[in-house]
Structure formats: C-alpha cells, structure tokens
Amino acid sequence: MKRLNVFAILIFVVGALFFSCKKNNRLEEYEAIKLLGIQNSRLNQAVNEYDIKNPDFFESKVDLASIFVLSNDFEKAFEYLRRAEVLEPKSVSREYLCNYYGLKASILLKNKNYEESLGCCRKATAMKKTGEKYSFLEGQILFAMGNKEDSLKAFKKGFSEANDSASAEDKKIYAMLLAEKGEYEDSVVLLESLFEDGEYFYGLGQLASTVYEKKGMLFESILYAYIDYEYASCFFQIDEQQFLKNLQLVKVKYDGKPEEKEVKKASELIESSLKNNFKFSELLESDSSICRYVKIKNKILSKNNETDNLESILLLKKSFEKFPSYHYLVAESVKNQSVDLIPTECFETILGISSRNKYSDYARIEIGKNLGLDEEESKKILVFSEVKRIVEKATLANVNDAMGSICNLFSLPDNKYVFFAEEYLKGKLQDETILNVLLDKYSSATGKVRERLDYVLNQ
C-alpha cells in the first residue's frame, strides 16, 4: 500500500513537471513570436494572431489588454482581462499575472472603482521583483481616494524601488504631496526634472513657483510663475496687464528687503519681454532654461539677426517643445537670418500641438504662402496630425463639422496635405461612421471637393 502511494506521488510529480515544461515551452515560443513581431513592426498583429490560435493562453490576453489600454480602448482591454481571468490559475508566468492585476487596477481606477482597484493593485505590489512598479499606481489610487498620507508612502516606496518606471503624472502628484509636507527640496527636484524633460503641464509653473517661494528663492519663483503665463497665453485670452500688476505688487512686497535684488532682476527680465522694450542680457551657461528662454525670446522678437540666436533657441527644445510660442520663435529666428530655409516643421508642429492656439493662423498662413495660396485659402490647410485627429474623433457628435473641415481642405489646389488626407481617408473606409459621413458629404458636394471625395470613395 505504501509503495502504491509512493508510485502515485511520483506519477503526480512527473505529470506536474511535464505540464510545467510544456507550459514553459509555450511561453518561450510566444515570447519568440513577440520578438519577431517587434522586429517586423507588427507586434499587435502577431499577439492577436497567436491569441486566436491559442484561446487557452493567459499571457497573450494580458498583452492584448495592455495594447488596448495604450490606445485608450479600456472597454476592449477589460474584455481581454475577463477572458484571462478564467485561465488565471493555469498561468505559470508570475510577471504576466502581476501585469494582469496591475492592468485591472488601472482600468478600475479610471472607472473610479477605487476599493476594488486598490485590492487588485496590492495583489500586484505583493509580488516581489515584479510588482514594485505598481507602487506608483497604488499611490495614484490612494490620492484619488483622498488618502494623502498613505499615497505619499506608496510613492516614496515606488521612487526608492522603481524610479525609472515613474510617469509624469506620478512625479506631478508626488511633488505636490512632498510640497504639502514641507519637503521642498525633493519636491523642486521633481518639478525641475518634469520641466527639463519636456513633460510640462499647465500649473507646473505655479506649483514650482510656490515651492521656490517657500524655499526663499524669489528669482526662480517669479520665473516659474511667468512660464505658466507664457504657456496659458498660447491657448487663452490672458490679461497681460493684470500679470504685470501682480509683478509690481511682488516688487513692492520685497522693497527694502534682502530679496529685493533678485525680485527686481527677475521682474525686469520679464517686463522687458511683455512690454516689448527688449532689454538684452548676456546669455550665460549658468542661466536656468527659463531665464535663457526669456533672454533669447527678447532678441528674436526684436528682429535681432545674430547668427547664434537660432542655435541658442534650439538648445531649449526639450524643455519647451509643448509651447506653441517656442516653435513660433524658432521660425522667426530662421526668418530673421534671411537664410534659404522655410521652417515648415515649426508651422506644422504649432498645429500639431493644437488646431486653435495663438499661433495657429500664423502657421497656416505661412504654410499657405509657401504653397502659393492667399490668406483665406491658407486658413483651410490641415496638416497631417490634424487630419489624423479629426478622423480619430469621427465617432463623436461633431463628426459632420469635423469632416466639413476636411472638405474645406479638399477645395484647395493640389498639395501634399490634400493628397495625405485623401489616402488617409481611403484607409479608414471600413469604419461605418466615417463611410456614412463621407457618402453624405459626397451627395451634396460640387466641383473639386466632389472630385476628391469620389476618388476617396470609389477609386
């Protein structure tokens, strides 16, 4: 009897080893297929094809959920997580199981299902060596729940164990929590890294300004307040006079105090730009990015054609690339130097950031001018990124208006933007919403617009 029990145990162990080897072989095969998909720029297709052929495979469903999360299709992502959930006990990949819980937690957070999200997230963070990166997600969930104390602890853990996995949103929340706790030194390091890495968001300047003021660094505080004004003025009507009044109040506040000198220095630098009196200051390597930006902005707007202006402004691209005003300055710097170069990329980037901003008409008119169009025709230009945005949002209620702007583009003479829009739409006809709207536009169109829609729909 005893020998039979031993024999039964041996059979179970050998069977388990066989199952484990078989499962590991499948995982290795799958990872090889993924690698090949990456090399051939068809990862999504490779994962999807493997999943169709292997409906009992947990890992491919987790990857597909991740792919749909990245494309903001959270409903589809959750569908694949539900399919994976049935197979979860059979999974031997700890990393994929960890990602499963993390993905589920992130979607539940987006749906404001905080308690369940936190439970899933903590299952992920409990997995040592694989779950550390989800401490950031735990911090975000706790912050959304209003539990700032535990949120701060989770972020501290994440930044100590998996710093490279932190997103811009993680850094933003952590910097705010640190500032609230009076840990200004660490807070300002994070805020500066966000700015220097080009991860600017509206409000970062004001937050950094407050932290610097708490640290007693008034020069930096005033410059960061200005940079929020600079960014916002690209998109909204901002009261410039009110900003200047506030600047004057700061000068009065520190008049006769030890900080007076640095407050005056920062104020004069900003006022020279806003009042268009263009006082030039020498560019120093020790200057902060914001300080250098204001100095070089003054030179460019004064039509100063020094040859190093362009190089100086280009060195600031990483920090300011989300600012339409930055790309305007680069374009103007090129024009000031009277070189045989058309800064089309600058105009397209301005429109790529936003179709409606302080410099969007300027960008369209400059593009149109180089295509031989008049000012009114130029305003119908849509650059590649704008066409993509319009088509991607085609399922929204304003789809007719959006497609109307593409029809306006189609009324223009032949140019690369028209040709791109034609081919891009041809590739999207499988979308029923887009097809129906184009058919509707075609039925009432005339002239050049009808010809172009006919090409899209019928050729």
Coordinates of C-alpha atoms in Angstrom, one line a residue:
M1 CA 0.0 0.0 0.0
K2 CA 2.8 2.3 0.9
R3 CA 4.6 1.5 -2.3
L4 CA 1.4 2.3 -4.2
N5 CA 1.2 5.7 -2.5
V6 CA 4.8 6.5 -3.4
F7 CA 4.1 5.4 -7.0
A8 CA 1.1 7.7 -7.2
I9 CA 3.1 10.6 -5.9
L10 CA 5.8 10.0 -8.4
I11 CA 3.2 10.0 -11.2
F12 CA 1.8 13.3 -9.9
V13 CA 5.3 14.9 -9.7
V14 CA 6.3 13.7 -13.2
G15 CA 3.0 14.9 -14.6
A16 CA 3.4 18.3 -13.0
L17 CA 6.9 18.6 -14.3
F18 CA 5.7 17.6 -17.8
F19 CA 2.9 20.2 -17.6
S20 CA 5.3 22.8 -16.3
C21 CA 7.8 22.1 -19.1
K22 CA 5.1 22.2 -21.7
K23 CA 3.8 25.5 -20.4
N24 CA 7.3 27.0 -20.3
N25 CA 7.9 25.8 -23.9
R26 CA 4.7 27.6 -25.0
L27 CA 5.7 30.8 -23.2
E28 CA 9.2 30.7 -24.8
E29 CA 7.5 30.1 -28.2
Y30 CA 5.2 33.0 -27.5
E31 CA 8.0 35.4 -26.5
A32 CA 9.9 34.5 -29.6
I33 CA 6.8 35.3 -31.8
K34 CA 6.5 38.7 -29.9
L35 CA 10.2 39.5 -30.5
L36 CA 9.8 38.7 -34.2
G37 CA 6.7 40.9 -34.3
I38 CA 8.6 43.8 -32.8
Q39 CA 11.4 43.4 -35.3
N40 CA 8.9 43.4 -38.2
S41 CA 6.9 46.3 -36.7
R42 CA 3.8 44.1 -36.4
L43 CA 3.7 43.3 -32.7
N44 CA -0.1 43.9 -32.2
Q45 CA -0.9 41.7 -35.2
A46 CA 1.4 38.9 -34.0
V47 CA 0.0 38.9 -30.5
N48 CA -3.6 38.9 -31.8
E49 CA -3.0 36.0 -34.3
Y50 CA -1.3 33.9 -31.6
D51 CA -4.3 34.5 -29.2
I52 CA -6.8 33.5 -31.8
K53 CA -4.9 30.2 -32.4
N54 CA -4.4 29.7 -28.6
P55 CA -7.7 30.7 -26.8
D56 CA -6.5 29.0 -23.6
F57 CA -3.3 31.1 -23.4
F58 CA -3.3 33.6 -20.5
E59 CA -0.3 35.7 -21.4
S60 CA -1.5 36.8 -24.9
K61 CA -4.7 38.1 -23.4
V62 CA -2.8 40.2 -20.8
D63 CA -0.7 41.6 -23.6
L64 CA -3.7 42.4 -25.7
A65 CA -5.3 44.1 -22.7
S66 CA -2.1 46.2 -22.4
I67 CA -2.2 47.1 -26.1
F68 CA -5.8 48.3 -25.8
V69 CA -5.0 50.3 -22.6
L70 CA -2.2 52.1 -24.5
S71 CA -4.7 53.0 -27.3
N72 CA -7.3 54.2 -24.6
D73 CA -9.8 51.5 -25.5
F74 CA -10.5 50.5 -21.9
E75 CA -13.7 48.6 -22.7
K76 CA -11.8 46.2 -25.0
A77 CA -8.9 45.9 -22.6
F78 CA -11.3 44.9 -19.8
E79 CA -12.9 42.3 -22.1
Y80 CA -9.5 40.6 -22.6
L81 CA -8.8 40.7 -18.9
R82 CA -12.1 38.9 -18.2
R83 CA -11.0 36.2 -20.7
A84 CA -7.7 36.0 -19.0
E85 CA -9.3 35.7 -15.6
V86 CA -10.9 32.3 -16.4
L87 CA -7.4 31.0 -17.3
E88 CA -5.5 32.7 -14.4
P89 CA -5.0 29.6 -12.2
K90 CA -3.2 27.8 -15.1
S91 CA -0.7 30.6 -15.6
V92 CA 2.9 29.9 -14.7
S93 CA 4.2 33.3 -15.5
R94 CA 4.4 35.4 -12.4
E95 CA 5.3 38.6 -14.4
Y96 CA 2.2 38.3 -16.5
L97 CA 0.0 37.6 -13.5
C98 CA 1.4 40.7 -11.9
N99 CA 0.6 42.7 -15.0
Y100 CA -2.9 41.3 -15.1
Y101 CA -3.6 42.7 -11.6
G102 CA -1.9 46.0 -12.4
L103 CA -3.9 46.5 -15.7
K104 CA -7.1 45.6 -14.0
A105 CA -6.4 48.0 -11.2
S106 CA -5.6 50.8 -13.6
I107 CA -8.9 50.4 -15.5
L108 CA -10.9 50.2 -12.3
L109 CA -9.2 53.4 -11.2
K110 CA -10.2 55.1 -14.4
N111 CA -13.8 53.9 -13.7
K112 CA -13.5 55.4 -10.2
N113 CA -14.0 51.9 -8.6
Y114 CA -11.3 52.8 -6.0
E115 CA -11.7 50.0 -3.5
E116 CA -11.6 47.1 -6.0
S117 CA -8.8 48.9 -7.8
L118 CA -6.7 49.2 -4.7
G119 CA -7.3 45.5 -3.9
C120 CA -6.1 44.4 -7.4
C121 CA -3.1 46.8 -7.2
R122 CA -2.0 45.4 -3.8
K123 CA -2.0 41.9 -5.3
A124 CA 0.4 43.2 -7.9
T125 CA 2.7 45.0 -5.5
A126 CA 2.8 42.0 -3.2
M127 CA 4.7 40.1 -5.9
K128 CA 8.4 40.8 -5.2
K129 CA 10.8 41.7 -8.0
T130 CA 7.9 42.2 -10.4
G131 CA 5.3 44.3 -8.5
E132 CA 7.5 47.3 -7.3
K133 CA 6.5 49.4 -10.3
Y134 CA 2.8 49.2 -9.3
S135 CA 3.6 51.2 -6.1
F136 CA 3.1 54.3 -8.3
L137 CA -0.4 53.1 -9.3
E138 CA -1.2 52.4 -5.6
G139 CA -0.1 56.0 -4.8
Q140 CA -2.4 57.3 -7.6
I141 CA -5.4 55.3 -6.3
L142 CA -4.9 56.4 -2.7
F143 CA -4.5 60.0 -3.8
A144 CA -7.8 59.7 -5.7
M145 CA -9.4 58.3 -2.6
G146 CA -8.1 61.4 -0.6
N147 CA -5.7 59.3 1.5
K148 CA -2.7 61.6 1.0
E149 CA -0.7 60.1 3.9
D150 CA -0.7 56.6 2.5
S151 CA -0.4 57.9 -1.0
L152 CA 2.9 59.6 -0.1
K153 CA 4.2 56.4 1.5
A154 CA 3.3 54.4 -1.7
F155 CA 5.1 57.0 -3.9
K156 CA 8.2 57.0 -1.7
K157 CA 8.3 53.2 -2.0
G158 CA 7.9 53.4 -5.7
F159 CA 10.6 56.1 -6.2
S160 CA 13.0 54.2 -4.0
E161 CA 12.5 50.8 -5.7
A162 CA 11.5 51.5 -9.3
N163 CA 12.3 55.1 -10.0
D164 CA 12.6 54.6 -13.8
S165 CA 9.0 53.4 -14.0
A166 CA 7.6 56.7 -12.8
S167 CA 5.3 58.5 -15.2
A168 CA 5.0 62.3 -15.5
E169 CA 1.7 62.0 -13.6
D170 CA 3.4 60.1 -10.8
K171 CA 6.1 62.8 -10.5
K172 CA 3.4 65.5 -10.5
I173 CA 1.4 64.0 -7.7
Y174 CA 4.5 63.1 -5.6
A175 CA 5.9 66.6 -6.0
M176 CA 2.6 68.1 -4.8
L177 CA 2.5 65.7 -1.8
L178 CA 6.1 66.5 -0.9
A179 CA 5.4 70.2 -1.1
E180 CA 2.3 69.8 1.2
K181 CA 4.6 68.0 3.7
G182 CA 7.2 70.8 3.6
E183 CA 9.7 68.6 1.8
Y184 CA 10.5 71.4 -0.6
E185 CA 14.0 70.2 -1.7
D186 CA 12.8 66.9 -3.0
S187 CA 9.6 68.5 -4.5
V188 CA 11.6 71.0 -6.5
V189 CA 13.9 68.4 -7.9
L190 CA 10.9 66.5 -9.3
L191 CA 9.3 69.7 -10.7
E192 CA 12.6 70.7 -12.4
S193 CA 13.0 67.2 -13.9
L194 CA 9.5 67.4 -15.4
F195 CA 10.2 70.7 -17.0
E196 CA 13.7 69.8 -18.2
D197 CA 12.4 66.6 -19.7
G198 CA 9.7 68.3 -21.7
E199 CA 6.8 66.9 -19.5
Y200 CA 5.3 70.3 -18.9
F201 CA 1.7 70.6 -17.9
Y202 CA -0.4 73.8 -17.1
G203 CA 0.0 74.5 -13.4
L204 CA 3.6 73.1 -13.1
G205 CA 5.0 76.7 -13.2
Q206 CA 2.7 77.9 -10.5
L207 CA 3.4 74.8 -8.3
A208 CA 7.1 75.3 -8.8
S209 CA 6.8 79.0 -8.1
T210 CA 5.1 78.3 -4.8
V211 CA 7.8 75.8 -3.7
Y212 CA 10.6 78.1 -4.7
E213 CA 9.0 80.9 -2.7
K214 CA 8.8 78.7 0.3
K215 CA 12.5 78.0 -0.1
G216 CA 13.2 81.7 -0.3
M217 CA 14.4 81.5 -3.9
L218 CA 12.4 84.5 -5.3
F219 CA 14.2 84.8 -8.6
E220 CA 13.3 81.2 -9.6
S221 CA 9.8 81.6 -8.1
I222 CA 9.0 84.6 -10.4
L223 CA 10.4 83.0 -13.5
Y224 CA 8.3 79.8 -13.0
A225 CA 5.1 81.9 -12.4
Y226 CA 5.9 83.6 -15.7
I227 CA 6.3 80.4 -17.6
D228 CA 2.8 79.3 -16.7
Y229 CA 1.6 82.6 -18.0
E230 CA 3.6 82.1 -21.2
Y231 CA 2.1 78.6 -21.8
A232 CA -1.5 79.7 -20.9
S233 CA -1.3 82.7 -23.2
C234 CA -0.8 80.4 -26.2
F235 CA -4.3 79.0 -25.7
F236 CA -6.4 81.5 -23.8
Q237 CA -7.0 85.2 -23.6
I238 CA -4.8 86.2 -20.6
D239 CA -4.9 89.7 -19.0
E240 CA -1.3 90.8 -19.6
Q241 CA -1.8 94.0 -17.6
Q242 CA -3.0 92.0 -14.6
F243 CA 0.1 89.9 -14.7
L244 CA 2.3 93.0 -14.8
K245 CA 0.3 94.5 -11.9
N246 CA 0.9 91.3 -9.9
L247 CA 4.6 91.5 -10.7
Q248 CA 4.6 95.1 -9.4
L249 CA 2.9 94.0 -6.2
V250 CA 5.7 91.4 -5.6
K251 CA 8.3 94.2 -6.1
V252 CA 6.6 96.4 -3.6
K253 CA 6.3 93.5 -1.1
Y254 CA 10.1 92.9 -1.1
D255 CA 11.1 96.6 -1.4
G256 CA 13.9 97.3 1.0
K257 CA 14.3 93.6 2.0
P258 CA 17.3 91.3 1.4
E259 CA 15.4 89.6 -1.5
E260 CA 14.8 92.9 -3.3
K261 CA 17.7 92.5 -5.7
E262 CA 16.7 89.1 -7.1
V263 CA 13.0 90.1 -7.3
K264 CA 13.9 93.2 -9.3
K265 CA 16.2 91.2 -11.6
A266 CA 13.5 88.7 -12.4
S267 CA 10.8 91.3 -12.8
E268 CA 12.9 93.4 -15.2
L269 CA 13.7 90.4 -17.4
I270 CA 10.0 89.5 -17.7
E271 CA 8.8 93.1 -18.1
S272 CA 11.3 93.7 -21.0
S273 CA 9.6 90.9 -22.9
L274 CA 5.9 91.7 -22.1
K275 CA 6.4 95.5 -22.7
N276 CA 8.4 94.9 -25.9
N277 CA 11.3 97.2 -24.8
F278 CA 13.7 94.2 -25.4
K279 CA 16.5 94.8 -23.0
F280 CA 19.2 92.4 -23.9
S281 CA 21.1 90.4 -21.3
E282 CA 24.0 88.2 -22.0
L283 CA 23.2 84.5 -22.2
L284 CA 25.1 82.6 -19.6
E285 CA 25.7 78.9 -19.3
S286 CA 24.7 79.1 -15.6
D287 CA 21.2 80.5 -16.6
S288 CA 18.2 78.3 -16.0
S289 CA 16.3 77.1 -19.0
I290 CA 13.5 79.7 -18.4
C291 CA 16.0 82.5 -18.0
R292 CA 17.7 81.7 -21.3
Y293 CA 14.3 81.3 -23.0
V294 CA 13.2 84.9 -22.0
K295 CA 16.6 86.3 -23.0
I296 CA 16.7 84.7 -26.4
K297 CA 12.9 85.5 -26.9
N298 CA 13.7 89.2 -26.5
K299 CA 16.4 89.0 -29.1
I300 CA 14.3 87.2 -31.7
L301 CA 11.2 89.4 -31.3
S302 CA 13.4 92.5 -31.7
K303 CA 14.4 91.1 -35.2
N304 CA 17.9 90.8 -33.9
N305 CA 19.7 88.6 -36.5
E306 CA 22.7 87.4 -34.6
T307 CA 23.8 84.1 -36.0
D308 CA 23.8 82.2 -32.7
N309 CA 20.1 83.1 -31.9
L310 CA 18.9 80.0 -33.7
E311 CA 21.4 77.7 -32.1
S312 CA 20.5 79.1 -28.7
I313 CA 16.8 78.6 -29.1
L314 CA 17.2 75.1 -30.5
L315 CA 19.1 74.1 -27.4
L316 CA 15.9 74.7 -25.4
K317 CA 13.7 72.4 -27.5
K318 CA 13.4 69.6 -24.9
S319 CA 12.0 71.8 -22.2
F320 CA 9.7 74.0 -24.4
E321 CA 8.5 71.7 -27.2
K322 CA 4.9 71.7 -25.8
F323 CA 4.8 75.5 -26.1
P324 CA 3.4 76.8 -29.5
S325 CA 5.3 80.0 -28.7
Y326 CA 8.6 78.2 -28.8
H327 CA 8.1 76.9 -32.3
Y328 CA 7.0 80.4 -33.4
L329 CA 10.3 81.8 -32.0
V330 CA 12.3 79.1 -33.9
A331 CA 10.5 80.0 -37.1
E332 CA 11.0 83.7 -36.6
S333 CA 14.7 83.2 -35.8
V334 CA 15.1 81.4 -39.1
K335 CA 13.3 84.3 -40.9
N336 CA 15.5 86.9 -39.2
Q337 CA 18.6 85.3 -40.5
S338 CA 17.5 85.5 -44.1
V339 CA 18.6 82.0 -45.0
D340 CA 17.2 80.0 -47.8
L341 CA 15.2 77.8 -45.5
I342 CA 11.5 77.5 -44.8
P343 CA 10.8 76.3 -41.3
T344 CA 7.7 74.2 -42.3
E345 CA 8.3 71.8 -39.5
C346 CA 7.8 74.6 -37.0
F347 CA 4.5 75.6 -38.6
E348 CA 3.3 72.0 -38.6
T349 CA 4.3 71.5 -35.0
I350 CA 2.3 74.5 -33.9
L351 CA -0.8 73.0 -35.5
G352 CA 0.2 69.5 -34.2
I353 CA 0.1 70.8 -30.6
S354 CA -3.3 72.4 -31.1
S355 CA -5.5 73.4 -34.0
R356 CA -6.6 76.5 -32.2
N357 CA -3.9 78.5 -30.4
K358 CA -2.4 81.9 -30.5
Y359 CA -0.1 81.0 -33.5
S360 CA -2.4 78.6 -35.5
D361 CA -3.5 81.3 -38.0
Y362 CA 0.1 82.4 -38.3
A363 CA 1.2 78.8 -39.0
R364 CA -1.5 78.2 -41.7
I365 CA -0.8 81.4 -43.5
E366 CA 3.0 80.7 -43.6
I367 CA 2.3 77.2 -44.9
G368 CA -0.1 78.5 -47.5
K369 CA 2.2 81.3 -48.6
N370 CA 4.8 78.7 -49.5
L371 CA 2.1 76.8 -51.5
G372 CA 1.1 79.9 -53.4
L373 CA -2.2 80.3 -51.6
D374 CA -3.8 83.5 -50.4
E375 CA -4.6 84.2 -46.8
E376 CA -8.2 82.9 -46.9
E377 CA -7.2 79.7 -48.7
S378 CA -4.4 79.2 -46.3
K379 CA -6.8 79.0 -43.3
K380 CA -8.3 75.8 -44.9
I381 CA -5.0 74.0 -44.6
L382 CA -5.0 70.9 -42.3
V383 CA -1.6 69.4 -41.5
F384 CA -1.1 65.6 -41.2
S385 CA -1.6 65.4 -37.5
E386 CA -4.8 67.4 -37.7
V387 CA -6.3 65.1 -40.3
K388 CA -5.5 62.2 -38.1
R389 CA -7.1 63.9 -35.0
I390 CA -10.3 64.6 -37.0
V391 CA -10.6 61.1 -38.3
E392 CA -9.8 59.5 -34.9
K393 CA -12.6 61.6 -33.3
A394 CA -15.1 60.7 -36.1
T395 CA -17.4 58.8 -33.8
L396 CA -18.1 61.9 -31.7
A397 CA -21.2 64.0 -32.1
N398 CA -19.4 66.8 -34.1
V399 CA -18.3 64.4 -36.8
N400 CA -20.1 66.3 -39.6
D401 CA -18.4 69.5 -38.6
A402 CA -15.0 67.8 -38.4
M403 CA -15.4 66.2 -41.8
G404 CA -16.5 69.6 -43.1
S405 CA -13.1 71.0 -42.3
I406 CA -11.6 68.2 -44.4
C407 CA -13.9 69.1 -47.3
N408 CA -12.6 72.7 -47.0
L409 CA -9.1 71.3 -47.4
F410 CA -10.3 69.4 -50.5
S411 CA -11.4 72.7 -52.1
L412 CA -7.7 73.7 -52.3
P413 CA -5.4 73.2 -55.3
D414 CA -3.3 70.0 -55.3
N415 CA -0.8 69.9 -52.4
K416 CA 0.8 67.4 -50.1
Y417 CA -1.8 68.0 -47.3
V418 CA -4.7 67.3 -49.7
F419 CA -3.0 64.1 -51.0
F420 CA -2.4 62.9 -47.5
A421 CA -6.0 63.4 -46.4
E422 CA -7.3 61.5 -49.5
E423 CA -5.1 58.5 -48.9
Y424 CA -5.7 58.5 -45.1
L425 CA -9.5 58.5 -45.6
K426 CA -9.3 55.8 -48.1
G427 CA -7.6 53.6 -45.5
K428 CA -10.4 54.3 -43.0
L429 CA -13.5 53.4 -45.1
Q430 CA -14.1 50.2 -43.2
D431 CA -15.3 52.4 -40.3
E432 CA -19.0 52.7 -40.9
T433 CA -19.4 56.1 -39.3
I434 CA -16.7 57.6 -41.5
L435 CA -18.0 56.0 -44.6
N436 CA -21.6 57.2 -44.0
V437 CA -20.5 60.8 -43.3
L438 CA -18.3 60.8 -46.4
L439 CA -21.2 59.5 -48.5
D440 CA -23.4 62.2 -47.1
K441 CA -20.8 64.9 -47.9
Y442 CA -20.4 63.4 -51.4
S443 CA -24.1 63.6 -52.2
S444 CA -24.1 67.4 -51.7
A445 CA -20.6 68.3 -52.8
T446 CA -19.7 70.1 -56.0
G447 CA -16.6 70.9 -58.0
K448 CA -13.1 70.0 -56.7
V449 CA -14.5 68.7 -53.4
R450 CA -16.8 66.2 -55.1
E451 CA -13.9 65.0 -57.3
R452 CA -11.7 64.4 -54.3
L453 CA -14.5 62.6 -52.4
D454 CA -15.2 60.5 -55.5
Y455 CA -11.5 59.5 -55.5
V456 CA -11.7 58.5 -51.8
L457 CA -14.9 56.6 -52.0
N458 CA -14.8 55.0 -55.5
Q459 CA -11.3 54.6 -56.8

